[in-house]
Coordinates of C-alpha atoms in Angstrom, one line a residue:
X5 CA 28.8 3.1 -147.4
X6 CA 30.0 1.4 -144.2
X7 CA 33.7 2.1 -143.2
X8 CA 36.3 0.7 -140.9
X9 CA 35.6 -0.2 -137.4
X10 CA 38.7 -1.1 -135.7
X11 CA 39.0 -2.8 -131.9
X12 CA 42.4 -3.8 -130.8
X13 CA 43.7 -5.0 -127.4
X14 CA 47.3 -6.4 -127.2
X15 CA 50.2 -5.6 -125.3
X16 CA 53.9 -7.3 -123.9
X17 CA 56.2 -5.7 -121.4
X18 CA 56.8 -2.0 -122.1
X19 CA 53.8 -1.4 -124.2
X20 CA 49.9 -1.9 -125.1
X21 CA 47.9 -1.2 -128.0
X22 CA 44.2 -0.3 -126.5
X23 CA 41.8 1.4 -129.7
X24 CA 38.8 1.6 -130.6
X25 CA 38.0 3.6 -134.0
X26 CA 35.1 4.2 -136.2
X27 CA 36.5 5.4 -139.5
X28 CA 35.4 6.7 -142.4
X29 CA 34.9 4.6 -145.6
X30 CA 36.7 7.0 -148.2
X31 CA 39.2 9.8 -148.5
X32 CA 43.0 9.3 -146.0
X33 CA 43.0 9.0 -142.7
X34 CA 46.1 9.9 -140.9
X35 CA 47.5 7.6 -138.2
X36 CA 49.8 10.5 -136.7
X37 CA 52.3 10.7 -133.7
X38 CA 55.5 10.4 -132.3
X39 CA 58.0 6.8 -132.7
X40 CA 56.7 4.5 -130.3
X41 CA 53.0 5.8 -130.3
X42 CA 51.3 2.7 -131.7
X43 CA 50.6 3.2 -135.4
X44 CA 52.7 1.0 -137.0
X45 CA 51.2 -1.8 -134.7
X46 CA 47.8 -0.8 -135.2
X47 CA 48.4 -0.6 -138.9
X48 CA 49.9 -4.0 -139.2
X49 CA 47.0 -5.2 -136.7
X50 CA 44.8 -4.4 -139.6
X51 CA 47.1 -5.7 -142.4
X52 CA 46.6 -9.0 -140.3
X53 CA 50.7 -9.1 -139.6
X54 CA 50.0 -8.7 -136.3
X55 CA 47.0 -10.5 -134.1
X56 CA 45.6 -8.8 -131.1
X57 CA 44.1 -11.7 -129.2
X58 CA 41.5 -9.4 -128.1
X59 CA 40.6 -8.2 -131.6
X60 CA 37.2 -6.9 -133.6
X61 CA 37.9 -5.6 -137.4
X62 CA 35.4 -4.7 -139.9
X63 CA 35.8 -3.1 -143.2
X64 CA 33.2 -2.1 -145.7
X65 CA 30.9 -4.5 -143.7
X66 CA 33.3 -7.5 -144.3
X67 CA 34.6 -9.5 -140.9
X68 CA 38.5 -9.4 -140.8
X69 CA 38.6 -10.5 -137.5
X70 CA 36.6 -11.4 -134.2
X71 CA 37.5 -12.5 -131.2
X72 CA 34.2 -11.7 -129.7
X73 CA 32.7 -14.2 -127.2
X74 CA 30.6 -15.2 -129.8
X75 CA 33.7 -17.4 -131.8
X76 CA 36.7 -16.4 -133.2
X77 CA 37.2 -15.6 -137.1
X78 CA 40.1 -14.5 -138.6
X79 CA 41.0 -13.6 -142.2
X80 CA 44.8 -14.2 -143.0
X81 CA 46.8 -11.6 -144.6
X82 CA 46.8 -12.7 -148.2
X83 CA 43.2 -13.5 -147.7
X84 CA 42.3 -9.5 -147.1
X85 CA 41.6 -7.0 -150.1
X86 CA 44.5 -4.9 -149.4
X87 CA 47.6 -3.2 -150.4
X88 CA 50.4 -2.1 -147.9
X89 CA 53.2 0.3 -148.7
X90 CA 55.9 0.1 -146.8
X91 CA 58.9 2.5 -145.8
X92 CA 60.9 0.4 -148.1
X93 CA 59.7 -1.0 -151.5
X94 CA 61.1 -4.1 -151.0
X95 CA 61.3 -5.2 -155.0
X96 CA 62.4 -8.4 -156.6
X97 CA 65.9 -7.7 -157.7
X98 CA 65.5 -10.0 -160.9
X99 CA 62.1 -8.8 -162.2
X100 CA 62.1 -5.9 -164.1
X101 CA 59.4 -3.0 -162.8
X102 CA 56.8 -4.6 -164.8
X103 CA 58.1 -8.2 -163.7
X104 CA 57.5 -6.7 -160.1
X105 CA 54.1 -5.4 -160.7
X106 CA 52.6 -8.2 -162.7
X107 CA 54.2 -10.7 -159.6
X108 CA 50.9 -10.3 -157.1
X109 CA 48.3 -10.1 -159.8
X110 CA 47.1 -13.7 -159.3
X111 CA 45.4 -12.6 -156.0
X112 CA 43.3 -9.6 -157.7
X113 CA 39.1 -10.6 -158.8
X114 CA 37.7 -10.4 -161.7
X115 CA 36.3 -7.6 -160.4
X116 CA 39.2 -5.3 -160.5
X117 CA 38.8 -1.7 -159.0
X118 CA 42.1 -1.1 -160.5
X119 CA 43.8 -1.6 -163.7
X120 CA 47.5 -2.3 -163.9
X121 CA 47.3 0.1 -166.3
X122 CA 45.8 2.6 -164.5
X123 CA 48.2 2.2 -161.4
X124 CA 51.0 2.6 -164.2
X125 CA 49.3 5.8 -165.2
X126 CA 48.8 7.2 -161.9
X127 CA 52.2 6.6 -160.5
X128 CA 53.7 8.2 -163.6
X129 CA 55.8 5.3 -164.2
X130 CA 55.7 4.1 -167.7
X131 CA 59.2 5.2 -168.6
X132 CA 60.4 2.7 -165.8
X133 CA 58.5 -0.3 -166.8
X134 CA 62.4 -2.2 -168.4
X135 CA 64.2 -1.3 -165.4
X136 CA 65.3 -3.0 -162.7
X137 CA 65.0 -2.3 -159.2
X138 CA 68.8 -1.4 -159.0
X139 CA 68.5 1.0 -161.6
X140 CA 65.6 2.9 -160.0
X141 CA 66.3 6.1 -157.8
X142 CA 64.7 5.4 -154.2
X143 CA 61.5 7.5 -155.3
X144 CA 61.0 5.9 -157.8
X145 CA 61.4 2.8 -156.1
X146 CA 58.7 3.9 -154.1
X147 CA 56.3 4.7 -156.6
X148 CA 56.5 1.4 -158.5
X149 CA 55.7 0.1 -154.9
X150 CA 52.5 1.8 -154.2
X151 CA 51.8 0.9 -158.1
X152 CA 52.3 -2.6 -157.1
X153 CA 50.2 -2.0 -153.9
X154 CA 47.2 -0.4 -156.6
X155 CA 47.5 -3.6 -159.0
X156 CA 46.1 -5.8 -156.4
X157 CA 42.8 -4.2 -157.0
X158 CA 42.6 -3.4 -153.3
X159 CA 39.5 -2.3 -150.9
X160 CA 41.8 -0.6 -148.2
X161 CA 45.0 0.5 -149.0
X162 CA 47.7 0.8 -146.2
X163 CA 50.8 3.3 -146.5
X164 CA 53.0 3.1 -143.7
X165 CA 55.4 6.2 -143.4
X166 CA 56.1 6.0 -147.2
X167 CA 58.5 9.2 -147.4
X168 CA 60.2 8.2 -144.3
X169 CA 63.0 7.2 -146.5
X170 CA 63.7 10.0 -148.7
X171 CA 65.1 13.1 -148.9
X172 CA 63.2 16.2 -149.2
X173 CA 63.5 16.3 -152.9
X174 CA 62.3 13.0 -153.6
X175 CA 59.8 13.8 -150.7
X176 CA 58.5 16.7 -153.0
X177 CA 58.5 14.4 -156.1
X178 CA 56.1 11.8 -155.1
X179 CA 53.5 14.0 -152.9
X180 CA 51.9 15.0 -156.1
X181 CA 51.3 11.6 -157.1
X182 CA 50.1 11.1 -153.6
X183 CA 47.7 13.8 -153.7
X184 CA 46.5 12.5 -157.4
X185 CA 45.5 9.0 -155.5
X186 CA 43.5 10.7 -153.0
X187 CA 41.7 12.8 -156.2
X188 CA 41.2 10.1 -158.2
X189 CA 40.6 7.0 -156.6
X190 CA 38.0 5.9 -154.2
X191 CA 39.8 3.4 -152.1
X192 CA 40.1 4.3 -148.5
X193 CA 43.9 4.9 -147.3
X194 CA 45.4 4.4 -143.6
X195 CA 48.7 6.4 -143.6
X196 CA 50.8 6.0 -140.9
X197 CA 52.8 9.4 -140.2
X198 CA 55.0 11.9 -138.0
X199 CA 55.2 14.6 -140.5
X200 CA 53.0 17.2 -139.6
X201 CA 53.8 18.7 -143.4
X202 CA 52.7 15.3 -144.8
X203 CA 49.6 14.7 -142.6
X204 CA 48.5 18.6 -143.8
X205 CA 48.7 18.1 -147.3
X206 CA 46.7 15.1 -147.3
X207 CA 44.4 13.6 -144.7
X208 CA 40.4 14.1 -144.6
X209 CA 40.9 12.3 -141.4
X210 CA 43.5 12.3 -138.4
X211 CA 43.8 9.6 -135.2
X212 CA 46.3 10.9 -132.9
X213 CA 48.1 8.1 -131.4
X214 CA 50.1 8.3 -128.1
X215 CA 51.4 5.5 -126.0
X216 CA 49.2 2.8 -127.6
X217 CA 45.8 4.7 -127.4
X218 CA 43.8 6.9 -130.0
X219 CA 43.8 10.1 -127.8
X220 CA 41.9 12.1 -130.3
X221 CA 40.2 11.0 -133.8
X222 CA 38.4 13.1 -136.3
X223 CA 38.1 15.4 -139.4
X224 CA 41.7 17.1 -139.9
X225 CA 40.9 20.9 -139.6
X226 CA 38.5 20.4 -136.4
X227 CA 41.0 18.4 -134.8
X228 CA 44.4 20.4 -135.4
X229 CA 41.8 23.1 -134.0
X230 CA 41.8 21.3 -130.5
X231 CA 43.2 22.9 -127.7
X232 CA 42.5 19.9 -125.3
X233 CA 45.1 17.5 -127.0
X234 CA 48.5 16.2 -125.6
X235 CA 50.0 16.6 -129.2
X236 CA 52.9 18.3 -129.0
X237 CA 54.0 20.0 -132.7
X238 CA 55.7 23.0 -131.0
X239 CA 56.3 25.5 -134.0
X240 CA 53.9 23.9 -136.4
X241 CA 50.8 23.9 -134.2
X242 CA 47.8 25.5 -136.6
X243 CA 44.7 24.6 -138.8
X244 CA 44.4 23.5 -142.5
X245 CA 41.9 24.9 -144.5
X246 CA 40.0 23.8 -147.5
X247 CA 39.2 26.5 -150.1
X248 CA 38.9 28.4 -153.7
X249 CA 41.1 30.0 -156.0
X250 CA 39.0 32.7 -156.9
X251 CA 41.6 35.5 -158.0
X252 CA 45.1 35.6 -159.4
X253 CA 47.2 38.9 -159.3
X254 CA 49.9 38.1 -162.4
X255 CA 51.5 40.9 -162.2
X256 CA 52.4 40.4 -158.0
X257 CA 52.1 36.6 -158.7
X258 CA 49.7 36.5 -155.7
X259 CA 46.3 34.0 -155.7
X260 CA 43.2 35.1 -153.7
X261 CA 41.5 32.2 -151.9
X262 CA 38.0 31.7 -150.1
X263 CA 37.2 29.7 -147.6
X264 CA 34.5 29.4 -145.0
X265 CA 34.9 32.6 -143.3
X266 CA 36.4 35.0 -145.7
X267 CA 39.0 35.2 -148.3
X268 CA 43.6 35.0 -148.3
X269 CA 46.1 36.5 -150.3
X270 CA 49.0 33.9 -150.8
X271 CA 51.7 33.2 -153.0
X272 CA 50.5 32.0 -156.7
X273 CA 50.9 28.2 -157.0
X274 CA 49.5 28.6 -161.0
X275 CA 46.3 27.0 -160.0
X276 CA 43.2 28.4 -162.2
X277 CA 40.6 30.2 -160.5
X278 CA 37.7 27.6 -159.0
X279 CA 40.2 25.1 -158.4
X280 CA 40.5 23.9 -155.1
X281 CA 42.9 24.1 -152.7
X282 CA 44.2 23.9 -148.8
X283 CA 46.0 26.2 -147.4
X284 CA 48.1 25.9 -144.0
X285 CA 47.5 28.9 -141.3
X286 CA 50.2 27.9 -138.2
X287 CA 49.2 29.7 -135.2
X288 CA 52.9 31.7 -134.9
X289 CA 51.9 33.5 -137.9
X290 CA 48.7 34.8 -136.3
X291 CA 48.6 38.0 -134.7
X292 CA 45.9 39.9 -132.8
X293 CA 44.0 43.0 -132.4
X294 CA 41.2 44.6 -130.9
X295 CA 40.8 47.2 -134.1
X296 CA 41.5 46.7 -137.5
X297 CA 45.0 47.9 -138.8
X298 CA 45.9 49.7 -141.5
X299 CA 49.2 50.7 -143.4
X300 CA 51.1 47.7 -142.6
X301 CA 52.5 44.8 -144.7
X302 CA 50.3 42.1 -143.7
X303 CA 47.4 42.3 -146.5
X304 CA 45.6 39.3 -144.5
X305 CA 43.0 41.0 -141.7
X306 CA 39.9 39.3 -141.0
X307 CA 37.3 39.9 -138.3
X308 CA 37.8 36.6 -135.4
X309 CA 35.8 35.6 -132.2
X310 CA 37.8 33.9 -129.5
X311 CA 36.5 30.5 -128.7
X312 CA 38.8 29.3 -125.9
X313 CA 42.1 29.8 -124.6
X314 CA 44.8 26.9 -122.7
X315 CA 48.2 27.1 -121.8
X316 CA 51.2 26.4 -124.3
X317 CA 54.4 24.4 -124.1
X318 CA 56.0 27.2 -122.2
X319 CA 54.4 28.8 -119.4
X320 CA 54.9 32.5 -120.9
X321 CA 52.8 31.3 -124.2
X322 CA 48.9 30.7 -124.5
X323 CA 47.3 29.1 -127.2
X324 CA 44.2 30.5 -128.7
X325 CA 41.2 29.2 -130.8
X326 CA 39.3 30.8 -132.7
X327 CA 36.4 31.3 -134.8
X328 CA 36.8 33.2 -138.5
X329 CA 33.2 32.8 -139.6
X330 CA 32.2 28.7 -140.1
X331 CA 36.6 28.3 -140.1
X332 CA 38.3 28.0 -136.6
X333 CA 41.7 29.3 -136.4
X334 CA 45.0 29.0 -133.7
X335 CA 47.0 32.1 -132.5
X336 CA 49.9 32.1 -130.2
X337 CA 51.0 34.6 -128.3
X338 CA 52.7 35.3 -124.5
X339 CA 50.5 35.6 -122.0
X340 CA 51.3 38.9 -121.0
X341 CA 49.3 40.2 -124.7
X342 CA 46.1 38.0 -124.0
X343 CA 45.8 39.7 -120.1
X344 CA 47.0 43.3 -121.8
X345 CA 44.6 42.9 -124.8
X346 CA 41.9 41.6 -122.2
X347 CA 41.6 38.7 -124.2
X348 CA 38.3 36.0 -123.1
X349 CA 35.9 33.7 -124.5
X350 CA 33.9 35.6 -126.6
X351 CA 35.5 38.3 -127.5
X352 CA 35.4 40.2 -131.4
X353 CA 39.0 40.6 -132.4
X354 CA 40.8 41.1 -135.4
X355 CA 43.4 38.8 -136.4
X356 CA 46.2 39.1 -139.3
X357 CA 47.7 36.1 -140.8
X358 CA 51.4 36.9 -141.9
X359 CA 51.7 33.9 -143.6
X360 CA 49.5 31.9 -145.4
X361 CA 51.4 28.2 -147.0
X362 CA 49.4 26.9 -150.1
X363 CA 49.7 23.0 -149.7
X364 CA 47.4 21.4 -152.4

């Protein structure tokens, strides 16, 4: 299946928007950086709110825009098979839920790829369906939005910085319902995000924006792996992993997990074994050592090759990658260890995780 290829050039006095991206045609890909980086702009440059007069925009194969030297075509907003979520779910005050989500069904096909039904069921909203907007909490307000964003039957969905708005509770409320999207639905998402947490628990795919450029885009866990990238997460620098609840310890309440590379004990999140999960590794919770250890509280040792080493935010840290079988993996430590432990390129280590976070 073809995906998204995206070529934007547009700019006015403080700031440009230069990108060119080839992305995939399924799972969520995270548009990910700091305020001011671009991704709103990009995002709404492939809503069609915005038009780069130097613009190229395919998706699944379809022309949303060229402004090629061969013509100009351009697909208008409510001409393009999309849903966008927006920080706010800007709801009609005098429909009720269902009112709201019923309101943009005239532009769905025949053809739908989602039910209203289904976008009821998947968002958990059913119980809300009287209601008006004013009567709604603001994640639930939220919800009902990207329901109303799923009625419309859409080919690309767009979600920019959904959570923004919430408080961590509600935060924790809808990233379930998030995460049952991305299971069950094969509609391709664009979800613009600063929340390292957010972008851990549920992007395939990351572009790391900065200044109006995509400085780095790829699969998540190989590119959170890169030492070479002027992302700056400071304390949550490290990899996400993809694995397998193969073990549960009831009486500790403990889970053992395999992945590509060898196998974690974490906390018990009541998933059955064989279901799958990610876990978070951050690279301040990775220590290293030349032998393995014994008789000490970390349970989590596992044989390492260092793959390369660069310089950290502060010049007594070093940042380390490295490889834990097929899985890489980030360590940081001062720069006095890595010259004491006579740590290169190459070299068999041991490394122990004292925390492991269990994300999905």
């Amino acid at each position: 299946m073809s995906g998204i290829q995206a070529c934007f050039k547009l700019g006015w006095p403080g700031f440009t928007l230069d990108v060119d991206l080839d992305l995939p045609a399924r799972g969520v890909t995270a548009l990910f950086g700091h305020s001011g980086s671009g991704k709103t702009t990009l995002l709404r440059c492939v809503a069609g709110l915005e038009r780069a007069p130097q613009g190229q925009l395919t998706v699944h194969g379809e022309v949303w825009q060229d402004d090629g030297k061969s013509g100009r075509h351009w697909l208008p907003t409510h001409q393009r098979p999309l849903g966008y979520v927006f920080q706010e779910a800007s709801l009609f005050p005098h429909l009720t839920v269902l009112g709201n989500l019923r309101y943009g069904l005239k532009r769905t096909s025949d053809a739908q790829r989602v039910s209203l039904d289904q976008a009821i069921t998947l968002l958990g909203i059913d119980p809300l369906l009287a209601r008006k907007p004013d009567q709604l909490s603001g994640g639930e307000r939220q919800r009902v939005g990207m329901a109303r964003a799923l009625a419309l039957s859409p080919r690309l969905l767009l979600m920019d910085e959904p959570l923004a708005a919430l408080d961590l509770k509600r935060k924790e409320e809808i990233l379930p319902y998030l995460e049952r999207l991305h299971a069950e639905l094969d509609i391709p998402v664009l979800y613009v995000s600063h929340s390292p947490d957010e972008v851990a628990r549920l992007a395939d795919h990351i572009v790391v924006m900065e200044a109006g450029r995509a400085v780095a885009a790829g699969p998540l866990t190989d590119t959170l792996a890169r030492l070479d990238l002027p992302i700056q997460l400071g304390e949550d620098v490290g990899v996400v992993l993809d694995a397998v609840v193969v073990e549960r310890d009831l009486a500790w309440h403990l889970a053992r997990v395999e992945f590509q590379g060898g196998s974690l004990w974490v906390r018990d999140g009541g998933h059955a074994v064989g279901h799958r999960v990610r876990v978070r590794i951050l690279a301040r919770d990775v220590s290293i050592a030349l032998e393995k250890v014994d008789g000490i509280s970390i349970q989590n040792c596992l044989s390492a090759t260092v793959e390369d080493m660069a310089g950290d935010h502060h010049p007594a840290l070093s940042l380390m990658r490295l490889k834990v079988g097929a899985s890489p993996l980030l360590a940081r430590l001062t720069q006095r260890s890595a010259a004491g432990l006579g740590l290169a390129p190459g070299k068999a280590v041991w490394v122990q995780i004292k925390a492991v976070a269990l994300i999905g």
